[in-house]
C-alpha positions as protocol buffer text, in pm:
chain_id: "A"
residue {
  index: 1
  type: MET
  ca { x: 1414 y: -160 z: -1370 }
}
residue {
  index: 2
  type: ARG
  ca { x: 1624 y: -362 z: -1127 }
}
residue {
  index: 3
  type: PRO
  ca { x: 1744 y: -716 z: -1197 }
}
residue {
  index: 4
  type: VAL
  ca { x: 1464 y: -963 z: -1113 }
}
residue {
  index: 5
  type: GLY
  ca { x: 1547 y: -1233 z: -863 }
}
residue {
  index: 6
  type: ARG
  ca { x: 1770 y: -1032 z: -632 }
}
residue {
  index: 7
  type: ARG
  ca { x: 1713 y: -1172 z: -283 }
}
residue {
  index: 8
  type: ALA
  ca { x: 1877 y: -922 z: -50 }
}
residue {
  index: 9
  type: LEU
  ca { x: 1626 y: -646 z: 8 }
}
residue {
  index: 10
  type: PRO
  ca { x: 1747 y: -337 z: 197 }
}
residue {
  index: 11
  type: ARG
  ca { x: 1585 y: -285 z: 534 }
}
residue {
  index: 12
  type: LEU
  ca { x: 1395 y: 37 z: 586 }
}
residue {
  index: 13
  type: PRO
  ca { x: 1512 y: 218 z: 901 }
}
residue {
  index: 14
  type: GLY
  ca { x: 1305 y: 255 z: 1215 }
}
residue {
  index: 15
  type: CYS
  ca { x: 1124 y: -78 z: 1258 }
}
residue {
  index: 16
  type: ARG
  ca { x: 1019 y: -99 z: 1620 }
}
residue {
  index: 17
  type: ALA
  ca { x: 812 y: -362 z: 1799 }
}
residue {
  index: 18
  type: GLY
  ca { x: 778 y: -250 z: 2157 }
}
residue {
  index: 19
  type: ALA
  ca { x: 508 y: -383 z: 2388 }
}
residue {
  index: 20
  type: GLY
  ca { x: 165 y: -294 z: 2258 }
}
residue {
  index: 21
  type: SER
  ca { x: 301 y: -141 z: 1938 }
}
residue {
  index: 22
  type: ALA
  ca { x: 156 y: -201 z: 1594 }
}
residue {
  index: 23
  type: ALA
  ca { x: 456 y: -414 z: 1495 }
}
residue {
  index: 24
  type: ALA
  ca { x: 416 y: -633 z: 1801 }
}
residue {
  index: 25
  type: THR
  ca { x: 49 y: -681 z: 1716 }
}
residue {
  index: 26
  type: PHE
  ca { x: 141 y: -834 z: 1381 }
}
residue {
  index: 27
  type: GLY
  ca { x: 397 y: -1070 z: 1536 }
}
residue {
  index: 28
  type: SER
  ca { x: 770 y: -1106 z: 1573 }
}
residue {
  index: 29
  type: GLN
  ca { x: 829 y: -1159 z: 1201 }
}
residue {
  index: 30
  type: VAL
  ca { x: 664 y: -829 z: 1102 }
}
residue {
  index: 31
  type: CYS
  ca { x: 993 y: -643 z: 1045 }
}
residue {
  index: 32
  type: ALA
  ca { x: 1073 y: -883 z: 761 }
}
residue {
  index: 33
  type: THR
  ca { x: 737 y: -837 z: 588 }
}
residue {
  index: 34
  type: VAL
  ca { x: 603 y: -561 z: 369 }
}
residue {
  index: 35
  type: LEU
  ca { x: 383 y: -449 z: 658 }
}
residue {
  index: 36
  type: GLY
  ca { x: 682 y: -426 z: 887 }
}
residue {
  index: 37
  type: LEU
  ca { x: 868 y: -227 z: 626 }
}
residue {
  index: 38
  type: LEU
  ca { x: 569 y: 0 z: 583 }
}
residue {
  index: 39
  type: LEU
  ca { x: 545 y: 47 z: 959 }
}
residue {
  index: 40
  type: ALA
  ca { x: 915 y: 128 z: 969 }
}
residue {
  index: 41
  type: ALA
  ca { x: 877 y: 395 z: 705 }
}
residue {
  index: 42
  type: HIS
  ca { x: 559 y: 537 z: 858 }
}
residue {
  index: 43
  type: ALA
  ca { x: 703 y: 541 z: 1211 }
}
residue {
  index: 44
  type: GLY
  ca { x: 1024 y: 733 z: 1139 }
}
residue {
  index: 45
  type: VAL
  ca { x: 1179 y: 626 z: 1470 }
}
residue {
  index: 46
  type: ALA
  ca { x: 1492 y: 427 z: 1552 }
}
residue {
  index: 47
  type: GLY
  ca { x: 1510 y: 89 z: 1719 }
}
residue {
  index: 48
  type: ALA
  ca { x: 1414 y: -264 z: 1616 }
}
residue {
  index: 49
  type: ALA
  ca { x: 1298 y: -581 z: 1779 }
}
residue {
  index: 50
  type: ASP
  ca { x: 1528 y: -797 z: 1569 }
}
residue {
  index: 51
  type: GLY
  ca { x: 1850 y: -598 z: 1585 }
}
residue {
  index: 52
  type: PRO
  ca { x: 2012 y: -262 z: 1655 }
}
residue {
  index: 53
  type: ALA
  ca { x: 1886 y: 56 z: 1494 }
}
residue {
  index: 54
  type: VAL
  ca { x: 2040 y: 145 z: 1160 }
}
residue {
  index: 55
  type: PRO
  ca { x: 2264 y: 452 z: 1201 }
}
residue {
  index: 56
  type: PRO
  ca { x: 2146 y: 751 z: 991 }
}
residue {
  index: 57
  type: ALA
  ca { x: 2462 y: 747 z: 779 }
}
residue {
  index: 58
  type: ALA
  ca { x: 2419 y: 379 z: 703 }
}
residue {
  index: 59
  type: SER
  ca { x: 2048 y: 427 z: 625 }
}
residue {
  index: 60
  type: ALA
  ca { x: 2127 y: 702 z: 375 }
}
residue {
  index: 61
  type: ALA
  ca { x: 2375 y: 477 z: 200 }
}
residue {
  index: 62
  type: GLN
  ca { x: 2130 y: 190 z: 151 }
}
residue {
  index: 63
  type: ASP
  ca { x: 1984 y: 115 z: -187 }
}
residue {
  index: 64
  type: PHE
  ca { x: 1614 y: 200 z: -214 }
}
residue {
  index: 65
  type: SER
  ca { x: 1416 y: 225 z: -535 }
}
residue {
  index: 66
  type: ALA
  ca { x: 1237 y: 542 z: -641 }
}
residue {
  index: 67
  type: ALA
  ca { x: 906 y: 364 z: -578 }
}
residue {
  index: 68
  type: GLU
  ca { x: 1003 y: 269 z: -224 }
}
residue {
  index: 69
  type: ARG
  ca { x: 1117 y: 621 z: -145 }
}
residue {
  index: 70
  type: LEU
  ca { x: 795 y: 773 z: -277 }
}
residue {
  index: 71
  type: LEU
  ca { x: 549 y: 520 z: -136 }
}
residue {
  index: 72
  type: LEU
  ca { x: 718 y: 415 z: 189 }
}
residue {
  index: 73
  type: MET
  ca { x: 963 y: 685 z: 291 }
}
residue {
  index: 74
  type: SER
  ca { x: 813 y: 1024 z: 201 }
}
residue {
  index: 75
  type: PRO
  ca { x: 665 y: 1245 z: 480 }
}
residue {
  index: 76
  type: GLN
  ca { x: 307 y: 1214 z: 359 }
}
residue {
  index: 77
  type: LEU
  ca { x: 146 y: 1366 z: 669 }
}
residue {
  index: 78
  type: GLN
  ca { x: 365 y: 1675 z: 700 }
}
residue {
  index: 79
  type: GLN
  ca { x: 90 y: 1909 z: 580 }
}
residue {
  index: 80
  type: VAL
  ca { x: -182 y: 1756 z: 802 }
}
residue {
  index: 81
  type: ARG
  ca { x: -269 y: 1935 z: 1126 }
}
residue {
  index: 82
  type: PRO
  ca { x: -410 y: 1692 z: 1383 }
}
residue {
  index: 83
  type: PRO
  ca { x: -664 y: 1615 z: 1505 }
}
residue {
  index: 84
  type: ALA
  ca { x: -787 y: 1534 z: 1156 }
}
residue {
  index: 85
  type: ALA
  ca { x: -958 y: 1261 z: 955 }
}
residue {
  index: 86
  type: LEU
  ca { x: -881 y: 1146 z: 601 }
}
residue {
  index: 87
  type: SER
  ca { x: -1179 y: 992 z: 421 }
}
residue {
  index: 88
  type: TYR
  ca { x: -1172 y: 745 z: 131 }
}
residue {
  index: 89
  type: ARG
  ca { x: -1424 y: 562 z: -82 }
}
residue {
  index: 90
  type: PHE
  ca { x: -1372 y: 189 z: -143 }
}
residue {
  index: 91
  type: ARG
  ca { x: -1521 y: -14 z: -425 }
}
residue {
  index: 92
  type: LYS
  ca { x: -1494 y: -383 z: -509 }
}
residue {
  index: 93
  type: SER
  ca { x: -1610 y: -508 z: -848 }
}
residue {
  index: 94
  type: GLY
  ca { x: -1542 y: -790 z: -1095 }
}
residue {
  index: 95
  type: SER
  ca { x: -1689 y: -1116 z: -1215 }
}
residue {
  index: 96
  type: LEU
  ca { x: -1550 y: -1349 z: -947 }
}
residue {
  index: 97
  type: GLU
  ca { x: -1758 y: -1230 z: -650 }
}
residue {
  index: 98
  type: GLU
  ca { x: -2033 y: -985 z: -565 }
}
residue {
  index: 99
  type: GLY
  ca { x: -1908 y: -629 z: -546 }
}
residue {
  index: 100
  type: PHE
  ca { x: -1975 y: -358 z: -289 }
}
residue {
  index: 101
  type: ASP
  ca { x: -1910 y: 4 z: -198 }
}
residue {
  index: 102
  type: ASP
  ca { x: -1776 y: 102 z: 144 }
}
residue {
  index: 103
  type: ARG
  ca { x: -1566 y: 358 z: 328 }
}
residue {
  index: 104
  type: VAL
  ca { x: -1223 y: 392 z: 489 }
}
residue {
  index: 105
  type: THR
  ca { x: -1134 y: 654 z: 751 }
}
residue {
  index: 106
  type: ILE
  ca { x: -789 y: 740 z: 883 }
}
residue {
  index: 107
  type: ARG
  ca { x: -794 y: 931 z: 1212 }
}
residue {
  index: 108
  type: LEU
  ca { x: -491 y: 1135 z: 1313 }
}
residue {
  index: 109
  type: GLN
  ca { x: -416 y: 1254 z: 1665 }
}
residue {
  index: 110
  type: ARG
  ca { x: -125 y: 1449 z: 1808 }
}
residue {
  index: 111
  type: ASP
  ca { x: 171 y: 1264 z: 1954 }
}
residue {
  index: 112
  type: ALA
  ca { x: 262 y: 1320 z: 2317 }
}
residue {
  index: 113
  type: ASP
  ca { x: 504 y: 1591 z: 2204 }
}
residue {
  index: 114
  type: GLY
  ca { x: 228 y: 1771 z: 2015 }
}
residue {
  index: 115
  type: GLY
  ca { x: 347 y: 1669 z: 1669 }
}
residue {
  index: 116
  type: CYS
  ca { x: 189 y: 1450 z: 1402 }
}
residue {
  index: 117
  type: CYS
  ca { x: 76 y: 1177 z: 1437 }
}
residue {
  index: 118
  type: GLN
  ca { x: -78 y: 882 z: 1608 }
}
residue {
  index: 119
  type: ALA
  ca { x: -275 y: 719 z: 1330 }
}
residue {
  index: 120
  type: GLY
  ca { x: -558 y: 469 z: 1330 }
}
residue {
  index: 121
  type: GLY
  ca { x: -904 y: 436 z: 1190 }
}
residue {
  index: 122
  type: GLU
  ca { x: -1151 y: 202 z: 1024 }
}
residue {
  index: 123
  type: PHE
  ca { x: -1087 y: 2 z: 709 }
}
residue {
  index: 124
  type: LEU
  ca { x: -1433 y: -87 z: 574 }
}
residue {
  index: 125
  type: THR
  ca { x: -1739 y: -121 z: 794 }
}
residue {
  index: 126
  type: GLY
  ca { x: -1973 y: -379 z: 946 }
}
residue {
  index: 127
  type: ALA
  ca { x: -1889 y: -743 z: 885 }
}
residue {
  index: 128
  type: ARG
  ca { x: -1619 y: -645 z: 635 }
}
residue {
  index: 129
  type: ARG
  ca { x: -1430 y: -425 z: 883 }
}
residue {
  index: 130
  type: LEU
  ca { x: -1063 y: -516 z: 914 }
}
residue {
  index: 131
  type: GLU
  ca { x: -916 y: -491 z: 1263 }
}
residue {
  index: 132
  type: LEU
  ca { x: -580 y: -319 z: 1235 }
}
residue {
  index: 133
  type: PRO
  ca { x: -348 y: -153 z: 1486 }
}
residue {
  index: 134
  type: GLN
  ca { x: -266 y: 209 z: 1542 }
}
residue {
  index: 135
  type: VAL
  ca { x: 64 y: 339 z: 1405 }
}
residue {
  index: 136
  type: GLU
  ca { x: 261 y: 552 z: 1649 }
}
residue {
  index: 137
  type: HIS
  ca { x: 477 y: 844 z: 1536 }
}
residue {
  index: 138
  type: ALA
  ca { x: 338 y: 811 z: 1184 }
}
residue {
  index: 139
  type: GLN
  ca { x: 498 y: 1020 z: 911 }
}
residue {
  index: 140
  type: GLY
  ca { x: 354 y: 830 z: 616 }
}
residue {
  index: 141
  type: ASN
  ca { x: -14 y: 767 z: 547 }
}
residue {
  index: 142
  type: PRO
  ca { x: -106 y: 427 z: 696 }
}
residue {
  index: 143
  type: VAL
  ca { x: -392 y: 383 z: 450 }
}
residue {
  index: 144
  type: THR
  ca { x: -136 y: 214 z: 223 }
}
residue {
  index: 145
  type: LEU
  ca { x: -47 y: -33 z: 498 }
}
residue {
  index: 146
  type: TYR
  ca { x: -415 y: -104 z: 565 }
}
residue {
  index: 147
  type: PHE
  ca { x: -502 y: -154 z: 197 }
}
residue {
  index: 148
  type: LEU
  ca { x: -216 y: -397 z: 145 }
}
residue {
  index: 149
  type: GLU
  ca { x: -300 y: -597 z: 457 }
}
residue {
  index: 150
  type: HIS
  ca { x: -660 y: -627 z: 339 }
}
residue {
  index: 151
  type: ASP
  ca { x: -541 y: -727 z: -7 }
}
residue {
  index: 152
  type: ILE
  ca { x: -296 y: -989 z: 122 }
}
residue {
  index: 153
  type: ARG
  ca { x: -559 y: -1147 z: 344 }
}
residue {
  index: 154
  type: GLU
  ca { x: -793 y: -1164 z: 46 }
}
residue {
  index: 155
  type: MET
  ca { x: -521 y: -1333 z: -159 }
}
residue {
  index: 156
  type: LYS
  ca { x: -480 y: -1592 z: 115 }
}
residue {
  index: 157
  type: ARG
  ca { x: -857 y: -1651 z: 129 }
}
residue {
  index: 158
  type: LEU
  ca { x: -888 y: -1694 z: -246 }
}
residue {
  index: 159
  type: THR
  ca { x: -573 y: -1897 z: -316 }
}
residue {
  index: 160
  type: LYS
  ca { x: -495 y: -2068 z: 20 }
}
residue {
  index: 161
  type: GLY
  ca { x: -143 y: -1929 z: -20 }
}
residue {
  index: 162
  type: SER
  ca { x: 91 y: -1780 z: 239 }
}
residue {
  index: 163
  type: THR
  ca { x: 45 y: -1420 z: 355 }
}
residue {
  index: 164
  type: TYR
  ca { x: 420 y: -1402 z: 416 }
}
residue {
  index: 165
  type: TYR
  ca { x: 485 y: -1503 z: 56 }
}
residue {
  index: 166
  type: PHE
  ca { x: 245 y: -1243 z: -87 }
}
residue {
  index: 167
  type: ARG
  ca { x: 399 y: -970 z: 130 }
}
residue {
  index: 168
  type: LYS
  ca { x: 745 y: -1063 z: 11 }
}
residue {
  index: 169
  type: ARG
  ca { x: 642 y: -1056 z: -354 }
}
residue {
  index: 170
  type: ILE
  ca { x: 495 y: -705 z: -316 }
}
residue {
  index: 171
  type: ARG
  ca { x: 810 y: -576 z: -148 }
}
residue {
  index: 172
  type: MET
  ca { x: 1032 y: -736 z: -414 }
}
residue {
  index: 173
  type: ALA
  ca { x: 822 y: -581 z: -690 }
}
residue {
  index: 174
  type: LEU
  ca { x: 853 y: -234 z: -533 }
}
residue {
  index: 175
  type: TYR
  ca { x: 1227 y: -278 z: -507 }
}
residue {
  index: 176
  type: GLU
  ca { x: 1305 y: -448 z: -837 }
}
residue {
  index: 177
  type: ALA
  ca { x: 1041 y: -379 z: -1100 }
}
residue {
  index: 178
  type: ALA
  ca { x: 812 y: -85 z: -1017 }
}
residue {
  index: 179
  type: THR
  ca { x: 742 y: 186 z: -1273 }
}
residue {
  index: 180
  type: VAL
  ca { x: 699 y: 548 z: -1160 }
}
residue {
  index: 181
  type: ARG
  ca { x: 532 y: 799 z: -1394 }
}
residue {
  index: 182
  type: GLU
  ca { x: 417 y: 1158 z: -1381 }
}
residue {
  index: 183
  type: ALA
  ca { x: 39 y: 1195 z: -1393 }
}
residue {
  index: 184
  type: SER
  ca { x: -241 y: 1447 z: -1353 }
}
residue {
  index: 185
  type: VAL
  ca { x: -551 y: 1384 z: -1141 }
}
residue {
  index: 186
  type: THR
  ca { x: -871 y: 1572 z: -1066 }
}
residue {
  index: 187
  type: TYR
  ca { x: -907 y: 1671 z: -700 }
}
residue {
  index: 188
  type: ARG
  ca { x: -1195 y: 1890 z: -581 }
}
residue {
  index: 189
  type: GLY
  ca { x: -1266 y: 2005 z: -933 }
}
residue {
  index: 190
  type: ARG
  ca { x: -913 y: 2104 z: -1038 }
}
residue {
  index: 191
  type: GLN
  ca { x: -624 y: 1928 z: -1208 }
}
residue {
  index: 192
  type: VAL
  ca { x: -325 y: 1862 z: -982 }
}
residue {
  index: 193
  type: PRO
  ca { x: 11 y: 1695 z: -1055 }
}
residue {
  index: 194
  type: ALA
  ca { x: 58 y: 1343 z: -926 }
}
residue {
  index: 195
  type: ARG
  ca { x: 287 y: 1043 z: -952 }
}
residue {
  index: 196
  type: GLU
  ca { x: 181 y: 690 z: -1033 }
}
residue {
  index: 197
  type: ILE
  ca { x: 352 y: 368 z: -920 }
}
residue {
  index: 198
  type: ARG
  ca { x: 269 y: 35 z: -1087 }
}
residue {
  index: 199
  type: ILE
  ca { x: 376 y: -315 z: -986 }
}
residue {
  index: 200
  type: GLN
  ca { x: 289 y: -669 z: -1098 }
}
residue {
  index: 201
  type: PRO
  ca { x: 429 y: -889 z: -820 }
}
residue {
  index: 202
  type: TYR
  ca { x: 327 y: -1225 z: -967 }
}
residue {
  index: 203
  type: ARG
  ca { x: 394 y: -1179 z: -1339 }
}
residue {
  index: 204
  type: ASP
  ca { x: 737 y: -1345 z: -1328 }
}
residue {
  index: 205
  type: ASP
  ca { x: 679 y: -1544 z: -1011 }
}
residue {
  index: 206
  type: PRO
  ca { x: 848 y: -1887 z: -1032 }
}
residue {
  index: 207
  type: ASN
  ca { x: 557 y: -2028 z: -828 }
}
residue {
  index: 208
  type: ARG
  ca { x: 286 y: -1876 z: -1045 }
}
residue {
  index: 209
  type: ALA
  ca { x: 134 y: -2216 z: -1123 }
}
residue {
  index: 210
  type: ARG
  ca { x: -3 y: -2225 z: -768 }
}
residue {
  index: 211
  type: PHE
  ca { x: -231 y: -1925 z: -836 }
}
residue {
  index: 212
  type: GLU
  ca { x: -235 y: -1892 z: -1215 }
}
residue {
  index: 213
  type: ARG
  ca { x: -561 y: -1694 z: -1224 }
}
residue {
  index: 214
  type: PHE
  ca { x: -397 y: -1413 z: -1025 }
}
residue {
  index: 215
  type: THR
  ca { x: -58 y: -1384 z: -1196 }
}
residue {
  index: 216
  type: GLY
  ca { x: -169 y: -1081 z: -1398 }
}
residue {
  index: 217
  type: LYS
  ca { x: -264 y: -888 z: -1086 }
}
residue {
  index: 218
  type: GLU
  ca { x: -151 y: -524 z: -1095 }
}
residue {
  index: 219
  type: TYR
  ca { x: -132 y: -263 z: -821 }
}
residue {
  index: 220
  type: VAL
  ca { x: -148 y: 109 z: -898 }
}
residue {
  index: 221
  type: PHE
  ca { x: -65 y: 372 z: -635 }
}
residue {
  index: 222
  type: VAL
  ca { x: -130 y: 742 z: -711 }
}
residue {
  index: 223
  type: LEU
  ca { x: 16 y: 1013 z: -488 }
}
residue {
  index: 224
  type: SER
  ca { x: 1 y: 1392 z: -499 }
}
residue {
  index: 225
  type: ASP
  ca { x: 143 y: 1666 z: -278 }
}
residue {
  index: 226
  type: ALA
  ca { x: -179 y: 1860 z: -339 }
}
residue {
  index: 227
  type: VAL
  ca { x: -391 y: 1603 z: -151 }
}
residue {
  index: 228
  type: PRO
  ca { x: -396 y: 1576 z: 231 }
}
residue {
  index: 229
  type: GLY
  ca { x: -210 y: 1257 z: 322 }
}
residue {
  index: 230
  type: MET
  ca { x: -71 y: 1243 z: -35 }
}
residue {
  index: 231
  type: VAL
  ca { x: -249 y: 916 z: -123 }
}
residue {
  index: 232
  type: VAL
  ca { x: -499 y: 986 z: -401 }
}
residue {
  index: 233
  type: SER
  ca { x: -585 y: 626 z: -484 }
}
residue {
  index: 234
  type: ILE
  ca { x: -476 y: 264 z: -460 }
}
residue {
  index: 235
  type: ARG
  ca { x: -609 y: 6 z: -701 }
}
residue {
  index: 236
  type: SER
  ca { x: -552 y: -367 z: -740 }
}
residue {
  index: 237
  type: ARG
  ca { x: -686 y: -542 z: -1047 }
}
residue {
  index: 238
  type: VAL
  ca { x: -690 y: -901 z: -1170 }
}
residue {
  index: 239
  type: PRO
  ca { x: -782 y: -911 z: -1541 }
}
residue {
  index: 240
  type: ALA
  ca { x: -1057 y: -1145 z: -1655 }
}
residue {
  index: 241
  type: GLU
  ca { x: -947 y: -1474 z: -1801 }
}
residue {
  index: 242
  type: THR
  ca { x: -1135 y: -1388 z: -2119 }
}
residue {
  index: 243
  type: GLY
  ca { x: -1249 y: -1050 z: -2248 }
}
residue {
  index: 244
  type: SER
  ca { x: -1154 y: -704 z: -2129 }
}
residue {
  index: 245
  type: GLY
  ca { x: -1320 y: -693 z: -1788 }
}
residue {
  index: 246
  type: ALA
  ca { x: -1179 y: -766 z: -1443 }
}
residue {
  index: 247
  type: LEU
  ca { x: -1192 y: -1086 z: -1243 }
}
residue {
  index: 248
  type: ILE
  ca { x: -1145 y: -874 z: -928 }
}
residue {
  index: 249
  type: GLU
  ca { x: -1087 y: -502 z: -895 }
}
residue {
  index: 250
  type: GLU
  ca { x: -1060 y: -308 z: -571 }
}
residue {
  index: 251
  type: GLU
  ca { x: -1005 y: 66 z: -556 }
}
residue {
  index: 252
  type: LEU
  ca { x: -958 y: 311 z: -272 }
}
residue {
  index: 253
  type: LEU
  ca { x: -1007 y: 677 z: -365 }
}
residue {
  index: 254
  type: VAL
  ca { x: -968 y: 987 z: -148 }
}
residue {
  index: 255
  type: GLU
  ca { x: -1284 y: 1193 z: -108 }
}
residue {
  index: 256
  type: GLY
  ca { x: -1292 y: 1473 z: -363 }
}
residue {
  index: 257
  type: ALA
  ca { x: -1085 y: 1294 z: -628 }
}
residue {
  index: 258
  type: GLU
  ca { x: -1178 y: 1122 z: -953 }
}
residue {
  index: 259
  type: PRO
  ca { x: -1028 y: 787 z: -1057 }
}
residue {
  index: 260
  type: LEU
  ca { x: -705 y: 805 z: -1258 }
}
residue {
  index: 261
  type: ARG
  ca { x: -745 y: 649 z: -1602 }
}
residue {
  index: 262
  type: LEU
  ca { x: -483 y: 570 z: -1864 }
}
residue {
  index: 263
  type: GLY
  ca { x: -576 y: 878 z: -2058 }
}
residue {
  index: 264
  type: ALA
  ca { x: -476 y: 1097 z: -1764 }
}
residue {
  index: 265
  type: LEU
  ca { x: -109 y: 1000 z: -1786 }
}
residue {
  index: 266
  type: ARG
  ca { x: 133 y: 1263 z: -1903 }
}
residue {
  index: 267
  type: PRO
  ca { x: 356 y: 1168 z: -2196 }
}
């Protein structure tokens, strides 16, 4: 675990915000947010709107956590052959609001050079659908980016807090305090090895009094090389104020997989 409170977060290489790009869509500050950092990792290309590209040697020397490398910097689409679609189930439950079941689809097309990938898709459907940009030259699975943007917007809606602040707390948690464990998950009827990342961005937040009901919120990311796109599931959970249930729980799960439970963790 890294020392909590460290302010200087290393910049992921490759953040680009050219005209019409996904980064430009989110605004000029996107390179400083968790979404910008996700886009940088998923894009895998040099150049930045807010400064010169980081030379490869300098990038290699920067300090990234194991969680950041696994979640944001691994080539998650290298085994996917476009055109292709990655399908996920989405479920919201908990005592705070009415739950629902929905779907998420990531569509992958070939780049101009024939490689992988231009990535886009639909996050939820109907009135719940979240409008999000395409990611050019994607190497990582943008479903993580889309889930976190949905989650951050929901946090703003429920707490009236700042989306920039929530993004920063998630990035700090990945850098400073994430846990990474070996796991085993069921995918298409067979057990496959996986890795699990857990963060609690608001547990030690000095501003926790502003959204006390949500300070126990935990995010769990499960990834496996045996699954197309590597992302098996993403779950965010706010425990109930009393009892063992959840105030809010949202889970995204790749088609063909079963949810990872505590009992599935390897010792």
